[in-house]
Short mmCIF file of C-alpha atoms in Angstrom, two decimals:
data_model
loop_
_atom_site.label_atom_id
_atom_site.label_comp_id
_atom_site.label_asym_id
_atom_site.label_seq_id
_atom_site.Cartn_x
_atom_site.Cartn_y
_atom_site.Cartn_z
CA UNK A 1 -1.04 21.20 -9.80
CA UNK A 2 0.53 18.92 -7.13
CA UNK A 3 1.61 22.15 -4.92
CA UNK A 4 -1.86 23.08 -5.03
CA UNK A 5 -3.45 20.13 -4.62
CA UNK A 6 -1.31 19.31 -1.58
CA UNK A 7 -1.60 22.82 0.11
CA UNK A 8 -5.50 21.81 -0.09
CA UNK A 9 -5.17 18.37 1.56
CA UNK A 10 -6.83 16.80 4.65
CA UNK A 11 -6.98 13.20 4.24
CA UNK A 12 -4.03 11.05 3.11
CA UNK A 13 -4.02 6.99 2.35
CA UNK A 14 -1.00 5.33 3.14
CA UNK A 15 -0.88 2.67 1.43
CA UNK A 16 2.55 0.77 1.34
CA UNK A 17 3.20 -2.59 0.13
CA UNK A 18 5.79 -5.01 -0.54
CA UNK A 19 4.50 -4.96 -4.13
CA UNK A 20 6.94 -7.96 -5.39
CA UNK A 21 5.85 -7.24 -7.95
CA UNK A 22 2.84 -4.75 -8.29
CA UNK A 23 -0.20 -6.09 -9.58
CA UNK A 24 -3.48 -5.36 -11.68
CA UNK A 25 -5.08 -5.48 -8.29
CA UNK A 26 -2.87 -3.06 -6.62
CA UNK A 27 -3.61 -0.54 -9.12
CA UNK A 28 -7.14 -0.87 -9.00
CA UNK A 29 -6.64 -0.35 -5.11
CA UNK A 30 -4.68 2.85 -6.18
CA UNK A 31 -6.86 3.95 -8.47
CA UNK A 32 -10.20 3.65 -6.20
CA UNK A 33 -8.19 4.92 -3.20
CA UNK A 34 -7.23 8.17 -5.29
CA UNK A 35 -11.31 9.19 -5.70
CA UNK A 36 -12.06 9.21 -2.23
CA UNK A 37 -8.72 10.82 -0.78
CA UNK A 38 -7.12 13.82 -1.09
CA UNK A 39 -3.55 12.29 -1.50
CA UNK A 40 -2.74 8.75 -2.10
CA UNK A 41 0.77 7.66 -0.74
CA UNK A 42 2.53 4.79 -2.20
CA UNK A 43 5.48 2.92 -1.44
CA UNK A 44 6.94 -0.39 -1.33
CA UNK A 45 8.55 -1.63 1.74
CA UNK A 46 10.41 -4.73 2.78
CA UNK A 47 8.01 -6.28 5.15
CA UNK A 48 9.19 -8.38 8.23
CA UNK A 49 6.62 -10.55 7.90
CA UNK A 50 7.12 -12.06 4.10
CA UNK A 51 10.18 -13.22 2.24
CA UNK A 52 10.80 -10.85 -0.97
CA UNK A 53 12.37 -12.02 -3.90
CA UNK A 54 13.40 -8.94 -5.58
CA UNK A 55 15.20 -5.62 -4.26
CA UNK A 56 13.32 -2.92 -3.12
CA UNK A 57 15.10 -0.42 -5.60
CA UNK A 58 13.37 -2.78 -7.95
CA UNK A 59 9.97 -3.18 -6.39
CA UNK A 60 9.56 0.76 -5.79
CA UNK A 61 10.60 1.35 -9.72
CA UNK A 62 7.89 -1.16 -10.96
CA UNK A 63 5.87 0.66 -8.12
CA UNK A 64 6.70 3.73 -10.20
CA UNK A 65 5.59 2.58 -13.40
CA UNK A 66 2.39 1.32 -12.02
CA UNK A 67 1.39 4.12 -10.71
CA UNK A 68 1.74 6.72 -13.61
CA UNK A 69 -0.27 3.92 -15.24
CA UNK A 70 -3.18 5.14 -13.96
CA UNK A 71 -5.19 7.48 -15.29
CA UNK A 72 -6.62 10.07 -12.27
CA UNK A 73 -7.96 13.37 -12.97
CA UNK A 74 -7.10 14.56 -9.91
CA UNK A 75 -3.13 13.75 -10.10
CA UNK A 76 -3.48 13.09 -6.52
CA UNK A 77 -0.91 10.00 -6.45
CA UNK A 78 2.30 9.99 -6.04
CA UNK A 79 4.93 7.08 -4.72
CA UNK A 80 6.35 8.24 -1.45
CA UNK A 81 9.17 6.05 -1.34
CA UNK A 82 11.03 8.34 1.45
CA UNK A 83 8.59 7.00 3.54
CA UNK A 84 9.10 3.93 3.63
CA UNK A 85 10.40 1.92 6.65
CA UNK A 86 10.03 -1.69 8.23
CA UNK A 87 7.90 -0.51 10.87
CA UNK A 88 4.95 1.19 9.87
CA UNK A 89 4.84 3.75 12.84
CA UNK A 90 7.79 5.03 11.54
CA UNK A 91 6.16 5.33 8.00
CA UNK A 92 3.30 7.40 9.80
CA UNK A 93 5.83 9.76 11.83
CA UNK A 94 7.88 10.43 8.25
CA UNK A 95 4.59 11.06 6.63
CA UNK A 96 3.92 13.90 9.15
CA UNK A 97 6.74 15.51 8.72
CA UNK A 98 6.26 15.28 5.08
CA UNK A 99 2.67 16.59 5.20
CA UNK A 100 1.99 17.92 8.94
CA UNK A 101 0.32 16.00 12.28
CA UNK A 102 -3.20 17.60 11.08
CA UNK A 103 -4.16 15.80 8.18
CA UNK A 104 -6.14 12.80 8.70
CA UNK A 105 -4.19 9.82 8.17
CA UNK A 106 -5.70 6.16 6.78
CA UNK A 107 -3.33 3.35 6.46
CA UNK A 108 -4.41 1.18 4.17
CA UNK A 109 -3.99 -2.75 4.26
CA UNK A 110 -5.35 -5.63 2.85
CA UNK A 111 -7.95 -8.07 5.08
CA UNK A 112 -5.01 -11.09 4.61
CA UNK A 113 -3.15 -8.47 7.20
CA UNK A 114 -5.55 -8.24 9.61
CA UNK A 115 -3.90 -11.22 11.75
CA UNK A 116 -0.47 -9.72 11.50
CA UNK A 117 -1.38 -6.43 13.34
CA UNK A 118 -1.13 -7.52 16.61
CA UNK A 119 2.64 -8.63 16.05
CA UNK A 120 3.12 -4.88 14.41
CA UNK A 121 5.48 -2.75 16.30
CA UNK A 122 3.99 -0.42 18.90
CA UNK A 123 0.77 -1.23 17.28
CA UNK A 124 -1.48 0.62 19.90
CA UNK A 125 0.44 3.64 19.47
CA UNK A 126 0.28 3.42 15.58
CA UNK A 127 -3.56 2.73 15.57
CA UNK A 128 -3.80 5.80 17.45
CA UNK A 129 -2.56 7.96 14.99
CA UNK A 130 -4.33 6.57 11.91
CA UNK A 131 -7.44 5.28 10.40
CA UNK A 132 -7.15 2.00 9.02
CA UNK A 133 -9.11 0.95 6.01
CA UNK A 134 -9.25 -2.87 4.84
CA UNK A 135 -9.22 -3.53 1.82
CA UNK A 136 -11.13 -6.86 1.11
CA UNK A 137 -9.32 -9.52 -0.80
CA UNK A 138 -10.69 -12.91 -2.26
CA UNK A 139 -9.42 -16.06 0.08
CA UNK A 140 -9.19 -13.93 3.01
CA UNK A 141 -12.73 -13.17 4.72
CA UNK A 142 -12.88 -10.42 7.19
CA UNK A 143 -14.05 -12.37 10.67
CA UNK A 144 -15.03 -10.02 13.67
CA UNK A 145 -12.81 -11.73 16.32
CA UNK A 146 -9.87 -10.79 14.51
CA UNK A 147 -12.00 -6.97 13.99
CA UNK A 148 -12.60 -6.53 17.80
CA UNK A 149 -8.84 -7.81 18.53
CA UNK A 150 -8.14 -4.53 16.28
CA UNK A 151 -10.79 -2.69 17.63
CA UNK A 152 -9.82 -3.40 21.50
CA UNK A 153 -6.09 -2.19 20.39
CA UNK A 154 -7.83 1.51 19.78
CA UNK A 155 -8.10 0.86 16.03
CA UNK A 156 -10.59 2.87 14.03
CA UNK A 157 -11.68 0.53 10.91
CA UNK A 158 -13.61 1.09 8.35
CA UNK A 159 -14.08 -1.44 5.29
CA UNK A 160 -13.75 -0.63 1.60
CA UNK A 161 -16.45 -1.13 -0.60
CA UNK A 162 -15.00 -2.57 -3.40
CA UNK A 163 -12.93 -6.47 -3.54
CA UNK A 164 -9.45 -6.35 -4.58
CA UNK A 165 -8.89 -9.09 -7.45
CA UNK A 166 -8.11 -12.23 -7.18
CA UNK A 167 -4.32 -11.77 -8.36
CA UNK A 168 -1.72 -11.62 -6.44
CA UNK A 169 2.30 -10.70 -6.12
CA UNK A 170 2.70 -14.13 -5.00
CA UNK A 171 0.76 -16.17 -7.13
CA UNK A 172 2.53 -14.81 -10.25
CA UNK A 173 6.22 -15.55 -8.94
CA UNK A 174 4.61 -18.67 -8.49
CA UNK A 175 2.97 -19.45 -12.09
CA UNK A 176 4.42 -16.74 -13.76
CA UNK A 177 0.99 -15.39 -15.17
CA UNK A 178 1.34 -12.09 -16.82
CA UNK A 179 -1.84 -11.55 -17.45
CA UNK A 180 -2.02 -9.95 -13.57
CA UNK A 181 0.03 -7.60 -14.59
CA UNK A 182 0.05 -4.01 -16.23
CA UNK A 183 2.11 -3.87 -19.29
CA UNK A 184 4.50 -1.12 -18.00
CA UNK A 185 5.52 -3.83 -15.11
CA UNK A 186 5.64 -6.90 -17.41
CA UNK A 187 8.40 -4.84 -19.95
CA UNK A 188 10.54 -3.56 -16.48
CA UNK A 189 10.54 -6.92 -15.32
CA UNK A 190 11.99 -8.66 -18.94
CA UNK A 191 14.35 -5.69 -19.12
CA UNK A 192 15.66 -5.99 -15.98
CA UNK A 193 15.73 -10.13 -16.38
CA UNK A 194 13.16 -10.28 -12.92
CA UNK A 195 11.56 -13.45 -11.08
CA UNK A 196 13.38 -16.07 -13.62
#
């Protein structure tokens, strides 16, 4: 089914994350990003921009568990963690040798990254390679300025229509609420003694 699925493909999401750990909201993300792509990529990088607490052999294997959490009729995601690299051009140039330059790429990020992008490595030559699709997220409003910035950079953006939820990696190392997570994470992390 994958094979055929992937020989059929011509838009990707990218959509990596430091996921430390994943949440409730990244699989909804996942999960509404899978019915309107072809493929969804996942992976969980360290980014350059955040301090992570755990290692990324851990974060990708919760990444892992979240993912065949979710129930998707069209078995169309898959974690990608060969992809995965600090800088995200990188990511996108690994990806097409994975699937090919002539798929449409969308790199997927949430609006509280939207101010980071400028400091992104070779950003106008990544933003010419891919879509980018923002993913709204509660505390972090989407203001044009920082849009146009984007926009003037040669970015092609396009906003989801859904809000992620208000949960996030770093609110639960925080307060420890499991209740933002998905069951399959919550048993990795007490088996594997995580975020104590």
């Amino acid at each position: 089914m994958k094979i055929e699925i992937r020989l059929k493909m011509k838009n990707i999401a990218l959509f990596g994350t430091s996921a430390d750990p994943p949440t409730a909201g990244h699989k909804k993300i996942i999960k509404c990003l899978s019915q309107s792509f072809d493929w969804v990529a996942v992976w969980a990088v360290d980014n350059p921009f955040k301090n992570q607490k755990t290692s990324l052999k851990h974060r990708a294997a919760m990444l892992e568990l979240l993912i065949s959490d979710i129930e998707s009729t069209d078995n169309n995601i898959s974690l990608e963690q060969e992809i995965s690299n600090l800088r995200t051009l990188e990511t996108v140039e690994k990806a097409k040798t994975v699937w090919g330059a002539n798929i449409a790429y969308t790199l997927v990020i949430g609006s509280d990254l939207i101010g980071q992008l400028t400091k992104w490595y070779h950003i106008e030559n990544l933003l010419n390679q891919v879509k980018l699709l923002i993913i709204p997220r509660p505390g972090y409003p989407i203001d044009d300025l920082s849009l146009n910035t984007v926009r003037n950079l040669g970015g092609k953006i396009a906003i989801a229509n859904f809000m992620g939820l208000d949960v996030s990696s770093t609110t639960f190392r925080e307060q420890k609420n499991m209740a933002t997570l998905t069951p399959p994470v919550i048993d990795y992390i007490h088996r594997e003694h995580l975020y104590v």
